[in-house]
Amino acid sequence: MNQFQYVQPTKQKAAIEALVKNANAQFIAGGTNLLDLMKHGIVAPEKLVDINKLPLKKISHENSSLRIGALALNSEVADNKLVLAKQPLLAQALNAGASGQLRNMATMGGNILQRTRCPYFYDIALPCNKREPGSGCSALAGFNRMHAIFGYSDKCIAVHPSDMSVALAALDVTVVVAGPQGERQILFTDLHRLPGDQPEKDTTLTRGELILDIIIPDTPFAQQVHYLKVRDRASYAFALVSVAAALATQNNIITAARLAMGGVAHKPWRLSETEKSLVGKPVSEKTFQEAAEIAMRGAQAFTHNAYKLKLAPNILVEALKTAAGIA
Ligand SMILES: Cc1cc2nc3c(=O)[nH]c(=O)nc-3n(C[C@H](O)[C@H](O)[C@H](O)COP(=O)(O)OP(=O)(O)OC[C@H]3O[C@@H](n4cnc5c(N)ncnc54)[C@H](O)[C@@H]3O)c2cc1C
């Protein structure tokens, strides 16, 4: 691992300035992703700006929304009474990720901004456009079992690994960030990018922007929910495919739906058309199977991940059935 400077500012402004002043500085929160990347030689920041002294841990309910600080730990959020009462989907998704020990270190902001687990991104001996722009994508003709079926480009077919972000994509979340130009709010679904010609850019954040809070509005679809993750092992493994499903129903008719998939694209994959198609339909397996067909429109697999074309619609139906209470 390369040598690096380490600072621990106590003021937000100083943390942001430290990043703006040094183009090769990086924020560090729990460190569970960044330190791995440094040890593997994938990134080599000259300066680590430890943000753990900033007051960004609070979890509160105000203005009909849950507000969660970027430094709240994944385990604290998953166990928090407000979160369990107001947004059980978030707690389910958090508990499906990583392991107890990791969740005790990992923060909300770090979870959102964790990098892909594409094996070619991690293997510095091989080309990867995300790690080294212009070098090529080894996964295209490589072992692409974990890779995308939606929204990829010929430059990158990696997927976003976060479970929690799939739930956030479904829940109409807004992220509050602060940067050199001041504060702004970003819709969660606009935070992560598709790869296009610049797969090295995971998000729409600009240099020096710090995630402060995650805001989840109270909604009618917050209680009939289910996060379903399929993975190679029962725990401590990233999703092959996952689904976050949230429904509101009245007299067995769907009045609102929110759906997102994980493990299928470079960003958490919100299924807006599928959501619309569910409204006004009766709660039934047939309704959910029709929805799954809509969800899979445009999906295209590579040599080793064609199984996702069957797995994804199947778990979408199962997640919806469980959310609706007819599993
Ligand atoms: C063995 C293993 C298994 C795992 N399994 C899963 C899994 O199944 N599902 C899953 O979802 N995750 C899994 N993870 C990933 C884990 O959830 C992430 O490593 C963790 O959430 C990252 O949080 P952190 O606070 O440690 O981030 P850090 O490593 O500190 O930071 C990650 C990135 O976020 C940036 N950053 C952090 N906070 C902020 C902020 N507030 N504003 C701006 N930038 C910020 C950092 O600069 C860095 O680029 C696994 C990790 C490991 C090591």
PDB file of N, CA, C and O in Angstrom, residues 157-228:
ATOM      1  N   ILE A 157     -19.673  -3.477 -18.105  1.00  0.00           N
ATOM      2  CA  ILE A 157     -20.893  -4.249 -17.828  1.00  0.00           C
ATOM      3  C   ILE A 157     -20.987  -4.614 -16.336  1.00  0.00           C
ATOM      4  O   ILE A 157     -21.679  -5.547 -15.947  1.00  0.00           O
ATOM      5  N   ALA A 158     -20.269  -3.847 -15.525  1.00  0.00           N
ATOM      6  CA  ALA A 158     -20.257  -4.112 -14.080  1.00  0.00           C
ATOM      7  C   ALA A 158     -21.598  -3.749 -13.450  1.00  0.00           C
ATOM      8  O   ALA A 158     -22.373  -2.973 -14.017  1.00  0.00           O
ATOM      9  N   VAL A 159     -21.868  -4.306 -12.255  1.00  0.00           N
ATOM     10  CA  VAL A 159     -23.093  -3.954 -11.522  1.00  0.00           C
ATOM     11  C   VAL A 159     -22.731  -3.250 -10.214  1.00  0.00           C
ATOM     12  O   VAL A 159     -21.642  -3.404  -9.678  1.00  0.00           O
ATOM     13  N   HIS A 160     -23.707  -2.493  -9.718  1.00  0.00           N
ATOM     14  CA  HIS A 160     -23.544  -1.850  -8.413  1.00  0.00           C
ATOM     15  C   HIS A 160     -23.823  -2.884  -7.320  1.00  0.00           C
ATOM     16  O   HIS A 160     -24.817  -3.602  -7.389  1.00  0.00           O
ATOM     17  N   PRO A 161     -22.972  -2.973  -6.297  1.00  0.00           N
ATOM     18  CA  PRO A 161     -23.101  -4.086  -5.351  1.00  0.00           C
ATOM     19  C   PRO A 161     -23.981  -3.842  -4.129  1.00  0.00           C
ATOM     20  O   PRO A 161     -24.247  -4.771  -3.370  1.00  0.00           O
ATOM     21  N   SER A 162     -24.428  -2.611  -3.894  1.00  0.00           N
ATOM     22  CA  SER A 162     -25.084  -2.313  -2.612  1.00  0.00           C
ATOM     23  C   SER A 162     -26.511  -2.856  -2.532  1.00  0.00           C
ATOM     24  O   SER A 162     -27.320  -2.620  -3.423  1.00  0.00           O
ATOM     25  N   ASP A 163     -26.809  -3.534  -1.440  1.00  0.00           N
ATOM     26  CA  ASP A 163     -28.201  -3.962  -1.186  1.00  0.00           C
ATOM     27  C   ASP A 163     -29.041  -2.770  -0.746  1.00  0.00           C
ATOM     28  O   ASP A 163     -30.146  -2.557  -1.242  1.00  0.00           O
ATOM     29  N   MET A 164     -28.511  -2.032   0.222  1.00  0.00           N
ATOM     30  CA  MET A 164     -29.273  -0.919   0.773  1.00  0.00           C
ATOM     31  C   MET A 164     -29.723   0.057  -0.314  1.00  0.00           C
ATOM     32  O   MET A 164     -30.846   0.577  -0.288  1.00  0.00           O
ATOM     33  N   SER A 165     -28.851   0.284  -1.300  1.00  0.00           N
ATOM     34  CA  SER A 165     -29.175   1.261  -2.345  1.00  0.00           C
ATOM     35  C   SER A 165     -30.369   0.816  -3.193  1.00  0.00           C
ATOM     36  O   SER A 165     -31.052   1.655  -3.780  1.00  0.00           O
ATOM     37  N   VAL A 166     -30.602  -0.477  -3.261  1.00  0.00           N
ATOM     38  CA  VAL A 166     -31.758  -0.969  -4.031  1.00  0.00           C
ATOM     39  C   VAL A 166     -33.045  -0.543  -3.320  1.00  0.00           C
ATOM     40  O   VAL A 166     -33.994  -0.053  -3.947  1.00  0.00           O
ATOM     41  N   ALA A 167     -33.043  -0.683  -1.999  1.00  0.00           N
ATOM     42  CA  ALA A 167     -34.214  -0.229  -1.234  1.00  0.00           C
ATOM     43  C   ALA A 167     -34.375   1.287  -1.346  1.00  0.00           C
ATOM     44  O   ALA A 167     -35.487   1.794  -1.552  1.00  0.00           O
ATOM     45  N   LEU A 168     -33.263   2.017  -1.252  1.00  0.00           N
ATOM     46  CA  LEU A 168     -33.352   3.489  -1.341  1.00  0.00           C
ATOM     47  C   LEU A 168     -33.871   3.921  -2.711  1.00  0.00           C
ATOM     48  O   LEU A 168     -34.622   4.890  -2.825  1.00  0.00           O
ATOM     49  N   ALA A 169     -33.477   3.191  -3.763  1.00  0.00           N
ATOM     50  CA  ALA A 169     -33.950   3.539  -5.108  1.00  0.00           C
ATOM     51  C   ALA A 169     -35.463   3.376  -5.213  1.00  0.00           C
ATOM     52  O   ALA A 169     -36.128   4.101  -5.958  1.00  0.00           O
ATOM     53  N   ALA A 170     -36.006   2.424  -4.448  1.00  0.00           N
ATOM     54  CA  ALA A 170     -37.453   2.172  -4.524  1.00  0.00           C
ATOM     55  C   ALA A 170     -38.265   3.161  -3.681  1.00  0.00           C
ATOM     56  O   ALA A 170     -39.461   3.324  -3.913  1.00  0.00           O
ATOM     57  N   LEU A 171     -37.610   3.817  -2.726  1.00  0.00           N
ATOM     58  CA  LEU A 171     -38.378   4.538  -1.696  1.00  0.00           C
ATOM     59  C   LEU A 171     -38.467   6.055  -1.901  1.00  0.00           C
ATOM     60  O   LEU A 171     -38.720   6.796  -0.960  1.00  0.00           O
ATOM     61  N   ASP A 172     -38.247   6.516  -3.117  1.00  0.00           N
ATOM     62  CA  ASP A 172     -38.366   7.956  -3.441  1.00  0.00           C
ATOM     63  C   ASP A 172     -37.462   8.820  -2.550  1.00  0.00           C
ATOM     64  O   ASP A 172     -37.854   9.891  -2.072  1.00  0.00           O
ATOM     65  N   VAL A 173     -36.253   8.367  -2.362  1.00  0.00           N
ATOM     66  CA  VAL A 173     -35.310   9.011  -1.429  1.00  0.00           C
ATOM     67  C   VAL A 173     -34.616  10.216  -2.077  1.00  0.00           C
ATOM     68  O   VAL A 173     -34.403  10.253  -3.286  1.00  0.00           O
ATOM     69  N   THR A 174     -34.263  11.163  -1.232  1.00  0.00           N
ATOM     70  CA  THR A 174     -33.444  12.305  -1.645  1.00  0.00           C
ATOM     71  C   THR A 174     -32.163  12.286  -0.808  1.00  0.00           C
ATOM     72  O   THR A 174     -32.206  11.969   0.379  1.00  0.00           O
ATOM     73  N   VAL A 175     -31.051  12.629  -1.443  1.00  0.00           N
ATOM     74  CA  VAL A 175     -29.775  12.666  -0.736  1.00  0.00           C
ATOM     75  C   VAL A 175     -29.343  14.130  -0.627  1.00  0.00           C
ATOM     76  O   VAL A 175     -29.377  14.867  -1.613  1.00  0.00           O
ATOM     77  N   VAL A 176     -28.967  14.532   0.591  1.00  0.00           N
ATOM     78  CA  VAL A 176     -28.490  15.903   0.793  1.00  0.00           C
ATOM     79  C   VAL A 176     -26.973  15.879   0.755  1.00  0.00           C
ATOM     80  O   VAL A 176     -26.338  15.102   1.484  1.00  0.00           O
ATOM     81  N   VAL A 177     -26.389  16.706  -0.118  1.00  0.00           N
ATOM     82  CA  VAL A 177     -24.933  16.745  -0.211  1.00  0.00           C
ATOM     83  C   VAL A 177     -24.441  18.181  -0.043  1.00  0.00           C
ATOM     84  O   VAL A 177     -25.172  19.135  -0.316  1.00  0.00           O
ATOM     85  N   ALA A 178     -23.196  18.302   0.398  1.00  0.00           N
ATOM     86  CA  ALA A 178     -22.573  19.632   0.493  1.00  0.00           C
ATOM     87  C   ALA A 178     -21.252  19.572  -0.249  1.00  0.00           C
ATOM     88  O   ALA A 178     -20.523  18.578  -0.175  1.00  0.00           O
ATOM     89  N   GLY A 179     -20.967  20.648  -0.982  1.00  0.00           N
ATOM     90  CA  GLY A 179     -19.713  20.707  -1.731  1.00  0.00           C
ATOM     91  C   GLY A 179     -19.176  22.118  -1.722  1.00  0.00           C
ATOM     92  O   GLY A 179     -19.714  22.989  -1.017  1.00  0.00           O
ATOM     93  N   PRO A 180     -18.144  22.368  -2.518  1.00  0.00           N
ATOM     94  CA  PRO A 180     -17.558  23.713  -2.547  1.00  0.00           C
ATOM     95  C   PRO A 180     -18.567  24.787  -2.949  1.00  0.00           C
ATOM     96  O   PRO A 180     -18.420  25.951  -2.560  1.00  0.00           O
ATOM     97  N   GLN A 181     -19.594  24.427  -3.707  1.00  0.00           N
ATOM     98  CA  GLN A 181     -20.603  25.425  -4.131  1.00  0.00           C
ATOM     99  C   GLN A 181     -21.789  25.497  -3.162  1.00  0.00           C
ATOM    100  O   GLN A 181     -22.783  26.136  -3.467  1.00  0.00           O
ATOM    101  N   GLY A 182     -21.764  24.791  -2.061  1.00  0.00           N
ATOM    102  CA  GLY A 182     -22.870  24.806  -1.102  1.00  0.00           C
ATOM    103  C   GLY A 182     -23.629  23.488  -1.098  1.00  0.00           C
ATOM    104  O   GLY A 182     -23.135  22.480  -1.603  1.00  0.00           O
ATOM    105  N   GLU A 183     -24.846  23.545  -0.528  1.00  0.00           N
ATOM    106  CA  GLU A 183     -25.639  22.310  -0.390  1.00  0.00           C
ATOM    107  C   GLU A 183     -26.578  22.120  -1.571  1.00  0.00           C
ATOM    108  O   GLU A 183     -27.042  23.093  -2.161  1.00  0.00           O
ATOM    109  N   ARG A 184     -26.893  20.874  -1.886  1.00  0.00           N
ATOM    110  CA  ARG A 184     -27.947  20.591  -2.857  1.00  0.00           C
ATOM    111  C   ARG A 184     -28.567  19.241  -2.520  1.00  0.00           C
ATOM    112  O   ARG A 184     -27.998  18.456  -1.749  1.00  0.00           O
ATOM    113  N   GLN A 185     -29.749  18.993  -3.106  1.00  0.00           N
ATOM    114  CA  GLN A 185     -30.426  17.715  -2.898  1.00  0.00           C
ATOM    115  C   GLN A 185     -30.490  16.980  -4.231  1.00  0.00           C
ATOM    116  O   GLN A 185     -30.743  17.594  -5.267  1.00  0.00           O
ATOM    117  N   ILE A 186     -30.269  15.692  -4.175  1.00  0.00           N
ATOM    118  CA  ILE A 186     -30.273  14.882  -5.396  1.00  0.00           C
ATOM    119  C   ILE A 186     -31.269  13.736  -5.187  1.00  0.00           C
ATOM    120  O   ILE A 186     -31.226  13.070  -4.150  1.00  0.00           O
ATOM    121  N   LEU A 187     -32.122  13.496  -6.179  1.00  0.00           N
ATOM    122  CA  LEU A 187     -32.992  12.315  -6.102  1.00  0.00           C
ATOM    123  C   LEU A 187     -32.086  11.092  -6.101  1.00  0.00           C
ATOM    124  O   LEU A 187     -31.146  11.019  -6.913  1.00  0.00           O
ATOM    125  N   PHE A 188     -32.380  10.146  -5.242  1.00  0.00           N
ATOM    126  CA  PHE A 188     -31.483   8.988  -5.155  1.00  0.00           C
ATOM    127  C   PHE A 188     -31.317   8.306  -6.508  1.00  0.00           C
ATOM    128  O   PHE A 188     -30.226   7.846  -6.866  1.00  0.00           O
ATOM    129  N   THR A 189     -32.412   8.252  -7.274  1.00  0.00           N
ATOM    130  CA  THR A 189     -32.341   7.570  -8.578  1.00  0.00           C
ATOM    131  C   THR A 189     -31.476   8.332  -9.580  1.00  0.00           C
ATOM    132  O   THR A 189     -31.131   7.796 -10.633  1.00  0.00           O
ATOM    133  N   ASP A 190     -31.141   9.584  -9.277  1.00  0.00           N
ATOM    134  CA  ASP A 190     -30.237  10.352 -10.159  1.00  0.00           C
ATOM    135  C   ASP A 190     -28.806  10.369  -9.633  1.00  0.00           C
ATOM    136  O   ASP A 190     -27.933  11.008 -10.232  1.00  0.00           O
ATOM    137  N   LEU A 191     -28.561   9.727  -8.515  1.00  0.00           N
ATOM    138  CA  LEU A 191     -27.220   9.795  -7.908  1.00  0.00           C
ATOM    139  C   LEU A 191     -26.224   8.873  -8.626  1.00  0.00           C
ATOM    140  O   LEU A 191     -25.124   9.284  -8.976  1.00  0.00           O
ATOM    141  N   HIS A 192     -26.632   7.628  -8.850  1.00  0.00           N
ATOM    142  CA  HIS A 192     -25.734   6.697  -9.551  1.00  0.00           C
ATOM    143  C   HIS A 192     -25.933   6.827 -11.063  1.00  0.00           C
ATOM    144  O   HIS A 192     -27.026   7.161 -11.522  1.00  0.00           O
ATOM    145  N   ARG A 193     -24.884   6.523 -11.816  1.00  0.00           N
ATOM    146  CA  ARG A 193     -24.918   6.674 -13.280  1.00  0.00           C
ATOM    147  C   ARG A 193     -24.932   5.313 -13.980  1.00  0.00           C
ATOM    148  O   ARG A 193     -24.468   4.325 -13.420  1.00  0.00           O
ATOM    149  N   LEU A 194     -25.367   5.337 -15.233  1.00  0.00           N
ATOM    150  CA  LEU A 194     -25.090   4.199 -16.106  1.00  0.00           C
ATOM    151  C   LEU A 194     -23.699   4.428 -16.702  1.00  0.00           C
ATOM    152  O   LEU A 194     -23.224   5.564 -16.746  1.00  0.00           O
ATOM    153  N   PRO A 195     -23.027   3.375 -17.185  1.00  0.00           N
ATOM    154  CA  PRO A 195     -21.607   3.531 -17.540  1.00  0.00           C
ATOM    155  C   PRO A 195     -21.357   4.409 -18.769  1.00  0.00           C
ATOM    156  O   PRO A 195     -20.402   5.197 -18.771  1.00  0.00           O
ATOM    157  N   GLY A 196     -22.176   4.255 -19.816  1.00  0.00           N
ATOM    158  CA  GLY A 196     -21.956   5.025 -21.044  1.00  0.00           C
ATOM    159  C   GLY A 196     -20.490   4.982 -21.453  1.00  0.00           C
ATOM    160  O   GLY A 196     -19.852   3.923 -21.408  1.00  0.00           O
ATOM    161  N   ASP A 197     -19.961   6.153 -21.810  1.00  0.00           N
ATOM    162  CA  ASP A 197     -18.553   6.234 -22.226  1.00  0.00           C
ATOM    163  C   ASP A 197     -17.620   6.557 -21.072  1.00  0.00           C
ATOM    164  O   ASP A 197     -16.415   6.703 -21.275  1.00  0.00           O
ATOM    165  N   GLN A 198     -18.201   6.741 -19.873  1.00  0.00           N
ATOM    166  CA  GLN A 198     -17.346   7.113 -18.734  1.00  0.00           C
ATOM    167  C   GLN A 198     -17.627   6.216 -17.516  1.00  0.00           C
ATOM    168  O   GLN A 198     -18.106   6.691 -16.479  1.00  0.00           O
ATOM    169  N   PRO A 199     -17.309   4.928 -17.663  1.00  0.00           N
ATOM    170  CA  PRO A 199     -17.611   4.021 -16.548  1.00  0.00           C
ATOM    171  C   PRO A 199     -16.805   4.304 -15.298  1.00  0.00           C
ATOM    172  O   PRO A 199     -17.142   3.815 -14.218  1.00  0.00           O
ATOM    173  N   GLU A 200     -15.742   5.107 -15.430  1.00  0.00           N
ATOM    174  CA  GLU A 200     -14.959   5.445 -14.238  1.00  0.00           C
ATOM    175  C   GLU A 200     -15.755   6.316 -13.280  1.00  0.00           C
ATOM    176  O   GLU A 200     -15.421   6.419 -12.101  1.00  0.00           O
ATOM    177  N   LYS A 201     -16.831   6.947 -13.787  1.00  0.00           N
ATOM    178  CA  LYS A 201     -17.674   7.788 -12.936  1.00  0.00           C
ATOM    179  C   LYS A 201     -18.873   6.972 -12.456  1.00  0.00           C
ATOM    180  O   LYS A 201     -19.758   6.634 -13.241  1.00  0.00           O
ATOM    181  N   ASP A 202     -18.914   6.693 -11.172  1.00  0.00           N
ATOM    182  CA  ASP A 202     -20.033   5.914 -10.627  1.00  0.00           C
ATOM    183  C   ASP A 202     -21.266   6.772 -10.393  1.00  0.00           C
ATOM    184  O   ASP A 202     -22.389   6.275 -10.432  1.00  0.00           O
ATOM    185  N   THR A 203     -21.040   8.054 -10.069  1.00  0.00           N
ATOM    186  CA  THR A 203     -22.162   8.890  -9.619  1.00  0.00           C
ATOM    187  C   THR A 203     -22.130  10.268 -10.288  1.00  0.00           C
ATOM    188  O   THR A 203     -21.178  10.612 -10.990  1.00  0.00           O
ATOM    189  N   THR A 204     -23.173  11.040  -9.978  1.00  0.00           N
ATOM    190  CA  THR A 204     -23.250  12.414 -10.493  1.00  0.00           C
ATOM    191  C   THR A 204     -22.675  13.421  -9.481  1.00  0.00           C
ATOM    192  O   THR A 204     -22.824  14.620  -9.672  1.00  0.00           O
ATOM    193  N   LEU A 205     -22.056  12.933  -8.423  1.00  0.00           N
ATOM    194  CA  LEU A 205     -21.433  13.841  -7.459  1.00  0.00           C
ATOM    195  C   LEU A 205     -20.257  14.557  -8.117  1.00  0.00           C
ATOM    196  O   LEU A 205     -19.573  13.984  -8.965  1.00  0.00           O
ATOM    197  N   THR A 206     -20.017  15.791  -7.704  1.00  0.00           N
ATOM    198  CA  THR A 206     -18.853  16.501  -8.235  1.00  0.00           C
ATOM    199  C   THR A 206     -17.750  16.501  -7.173  1.00  0.00           C
ATOM    200  O   THR A 206     -17.989  16.169  -6.000  1.00  0.00           O
ATOM    201  N   ARG A 207     -16.567  16.870  -7.600  1.00  0.00           N
ATOM    202  CA  ARG A 207     -15.375  16.806  -6.730  1.00  0.00           C
ATOM    203  C   ARG A 207     -15.616  17.521  -5.390  1.00  0.00           C
ATOM    204  O   ARG A 207     -16.055  18.672  -5.359  1.00  0.00           O
ATOM    205  N   GLY A 208     -15.365  16.827  -4.316  1.00  0.00           N
ATOM    206  CA  GLY A 208     -15.462  17.442  -2.992  1.00  0.00           C
ATOM    207  C   GLY A 208     -16.845  17.350  -2.369  1.00  0.00           C
ATOM    208  O   GLY A 208     -17.030  17.792  -1.239  1.00  0.00           O
ATOM    209  N   GLU A 209     -17.822  16.788  -3.093  1.00  0.00           N
ATOM    210  CA  GLU A 209     -19.165  16.715  -2.506  1.00  0.00           C
ATOM    211  C   GLU A 209     -19.240  15.592  -1.469  1.00  0.00           C
ATOM    212  O   GLU A 209     -18.806  14.457  -1.716  1.00  0.00           O
ATOM    213  N   LEU A 210     -19.806  15.976  -0.343  1.00  0.00           N
ATOM    214  CA  LEU A 210     -19.907  15.089   0.812  1.00  0.00           C
ATOM    215  C   LEU A 210     -21.386  14.766   1.033  1.00  0.00           C
ATOM    216  O   LEU A 210     -22.216  15.682   1.064  1.00  0.00           O
ATOM    217  N   ILE A 211     -21.713  13.503   1.197  1.00  0.00           N
ATOM    218  CA  ILE A 211     -23.103  13.153   1.515  1.00  0.00           C
ATOM    219  C   ILE A 211     -23.342  13.492   2.984  1.00  0.00           C
ATOM    220  O   ILE A 211     -22.563  13.093   3.862  1.00  0.00           O
ATOM    221  N   LEU A 212     -24.408  14.242   3.252  1.00  0.00           N
ATOM    222  CA  LEU A 212     -24.736  14.629   4.632  1.00  0.00           C
ATOM    223  C   LEU A 212     -25.854  13.762   5.197  1.00  0.00           C
ATOM    224  O   LEU A 212     -25.746  13.233   6.301  1.00  0.00           O
ATOM    225  N   ASP A 213     -26.953  13.669   4.452  1.00  0.00           N
ATOM    226  CA  ASP A 213     -28.149  13.001   4.966  1.00  0.00           C
ATOM    227  C   ASP A 213     -28.888  12.276   3.852  1.00  0.00           C
ATOM    228  O   ASP A 213     -28.784  12.646   2.683  1.00  0.00           O
ATOM    229  N   ILE A 214     -29.680  11.321   4.291  1.00  0.00           N
ATOM    230  CA  ILE A 214     -30.572  10.599   3.389  1.00  0.00           C
ATOM    231  C   ILE A 214     -31.986  10.866   3.898  1.00  0.00           C
ATOM    232  O   ILE A 214     -32.262  10.669   5.090  1.00  0.00           O
ATOM    233  N   ILE A 215     -32.850  11.323   3.009  1.00  0.00           N
ATOM    234  CA  ILE A 215     -34.214  11.662   3.435  1.00  0.00           C
ATOM    235  C   ILE A 215     -35.201  10.714   2.766  1.00  0.00           C
ATOM    236  O   ILE A 215     -35.252  10.611   1.537  1.00  0.00           O
ATOM    237  N   ILE A 216     -35.978  10.029   3.606  1.00  0.00           N
ATOM    238  CA  ILE A 216     -36.958   9.070   3.068  1.00  0.00           C
ATOM    239  C   ILE A 216     -38.351   9.544   3.474  1.00  0.00           C
ATOM    240  O   ILE A 216     -38.691   9.542   4.660  1.00  0.00           O
ATOM    241  N   PRO A 217     -39.161   9.953   2.501  1.00  0.00           N
ATOM    242  CA  PRO A 217     -40.485  10.466   2.854  1.00  0.00           C
ATOM    243  C   PRO A 217     -41.419   9.353   3.337  1.00  0.00           C
ATOM    244  O   PRO A 217     -41.295   8.200   2.902  1.00  0.00           O
ATOM    245  N   ASP A 218     -42.341   9.712   4.232  1.00  0.00           N
ATOM    246  CA  ASP A 218     -43.396   8.772   4.611  1.00  0.00           C
ATOM    247  C   ASP A 218     -44.286   8.577   3.379  1.00  0.00           C
ATOM    248  O   ASP A 218     -44.624   9.561   2.712  1.00  0.00           O
ATOM    249  N   THR A 219     -44.616   7.346   3.080  1.00  0.00           N
ATOM    250  CA  THR A 219     -45.435   7.082   1.888  1.00  0.00           C
ATOM    251  C   THR A 219     -46.455   5.999   2.202  1.00  0.00           C
ATOM    252  O   THR A 219     -46.275   5.231   3.160  1.00  0.00           O
ATOM    253  N   PRO A 220     -47.509   5.894   1.409  1.00  0.00           N
ATOM    254  CA  PRO A 220     -48.509   4.851   1.666  1.00  0.00           C
ATOM    255  C   PRO A 220     -47.978   3.447   1.397  1.00  0.00           C
ATOM    256  O   PRO A 220     -48.576   2.468   1.821  1.00  0.00           O
ATOM    257  N   PHE A 221     -46.842   3.351   0.673  1.00  0.00           N
ATOM    258  CA  PHE A 221     -46.341   2.014   0.316  1.00  0.00           C
ATOM    259  C   PHE A 221     -45.171   1.573   1.205  1.00  0.00           C
ATOM    260  O   PHE A 221     -44.388   0.716   0.828  1.00  0.00           O
ATOM    261  N   ALA A 222     -45.061   2.153   2.387  1.00  0.00           N
ATOM    262  CA  ALA A 222     -43.889   1.860   3.228  1.00  0.00           C
ATOM    263  C   ALA A 222     -44.038   0.583   4.066  1.00  0.00           C
ATOM    264  O   ALA A 222     -43.051   0.092   4.608  1.00  0.00           O
ATOM    265  N   GLN A 223     -45.238   0.056   4.167  1.00  0.00           N
ATOM    266  CA  GLN A 223     -45.428  -1.061   5.107  1.00  0.00           C
ATOM    267  C   GLN A 223     -45.567  -2.436   4.453  1.00  0.00           C
ATOM    268  O   GLN A 223     -45.156  -3.437   5.017  1.00  0.00           O
ATOM    269  N   GLN A 224     -46.154  -2.493   3.260  1.00  0.00           N
ATOM    270  CA  GLN A 224     -46.256  -3.806   2.578  1.00  0.00           C
ATOM    271  C   GLN A 224     -45.019  -3.942   1.698  1.00  0.00           C
ATOM    272  O   GLN A 224     -45.035  -3.553   0.513  1.00  0.00           O
ATOM    273  N   VAL A 225     -43.957  -4.455   2.287  1.00  0.00           N
ATOM    274  CA  VAL A 225     -42.661  -4.409   1.605  1.00  0.00           C
ATOM    275  C   VAL A 225     -41.935  -5.748   1.714  1.00  0.00           C
ATOM    276  O   VAL A 225     -42.215  -6.549   2.610  1.00  0.00           O
ATOM    277  N   HIS A 226     -41.001  -5.948   0.794  1.00  0.00           N
ATOM    278  CA  HIS A 226     -40.114  -7.101   0.939  1.00  0.00           C
ATOM    279  C   HIS A 226     -38.833  -6.887   0.147  1.00  0.00           C
ATOM    280  O   HIS A 226     -38.868  -6.413  -0.986  1.00  0.00           O
ATOM    281  N   TYR A 227     -37.694  -7.223   0.782  1.00  0.00           N
ATOM    282  CA  TYR A 227     -36.410  -7.220   0.068  1.00  0.00           C
ATOM    283  C   TYR A 227     -35.983  -8.666  -0.075  1.00  0.00           C
ATOM    284  O   TYR A 227     -35.797  -9.378   0.912  1.00  0.00           O
ATOM    285  N   LEU A 228     -35.838  -9.100  -1.324  1.00  0.00           N
ATOM    286  CA  LEU A 228     -35.462 -10.492  -1.584  1.00  0.00           C
ATOM    287  C   LEU A 228     -34.133 -10.508  -2.341  1.00  0.00           C
ATOM    288  O   LEU A 228     -34.010  -9.900  -3.405  1.00  0.00           O
TER     289      LEU A 228
END
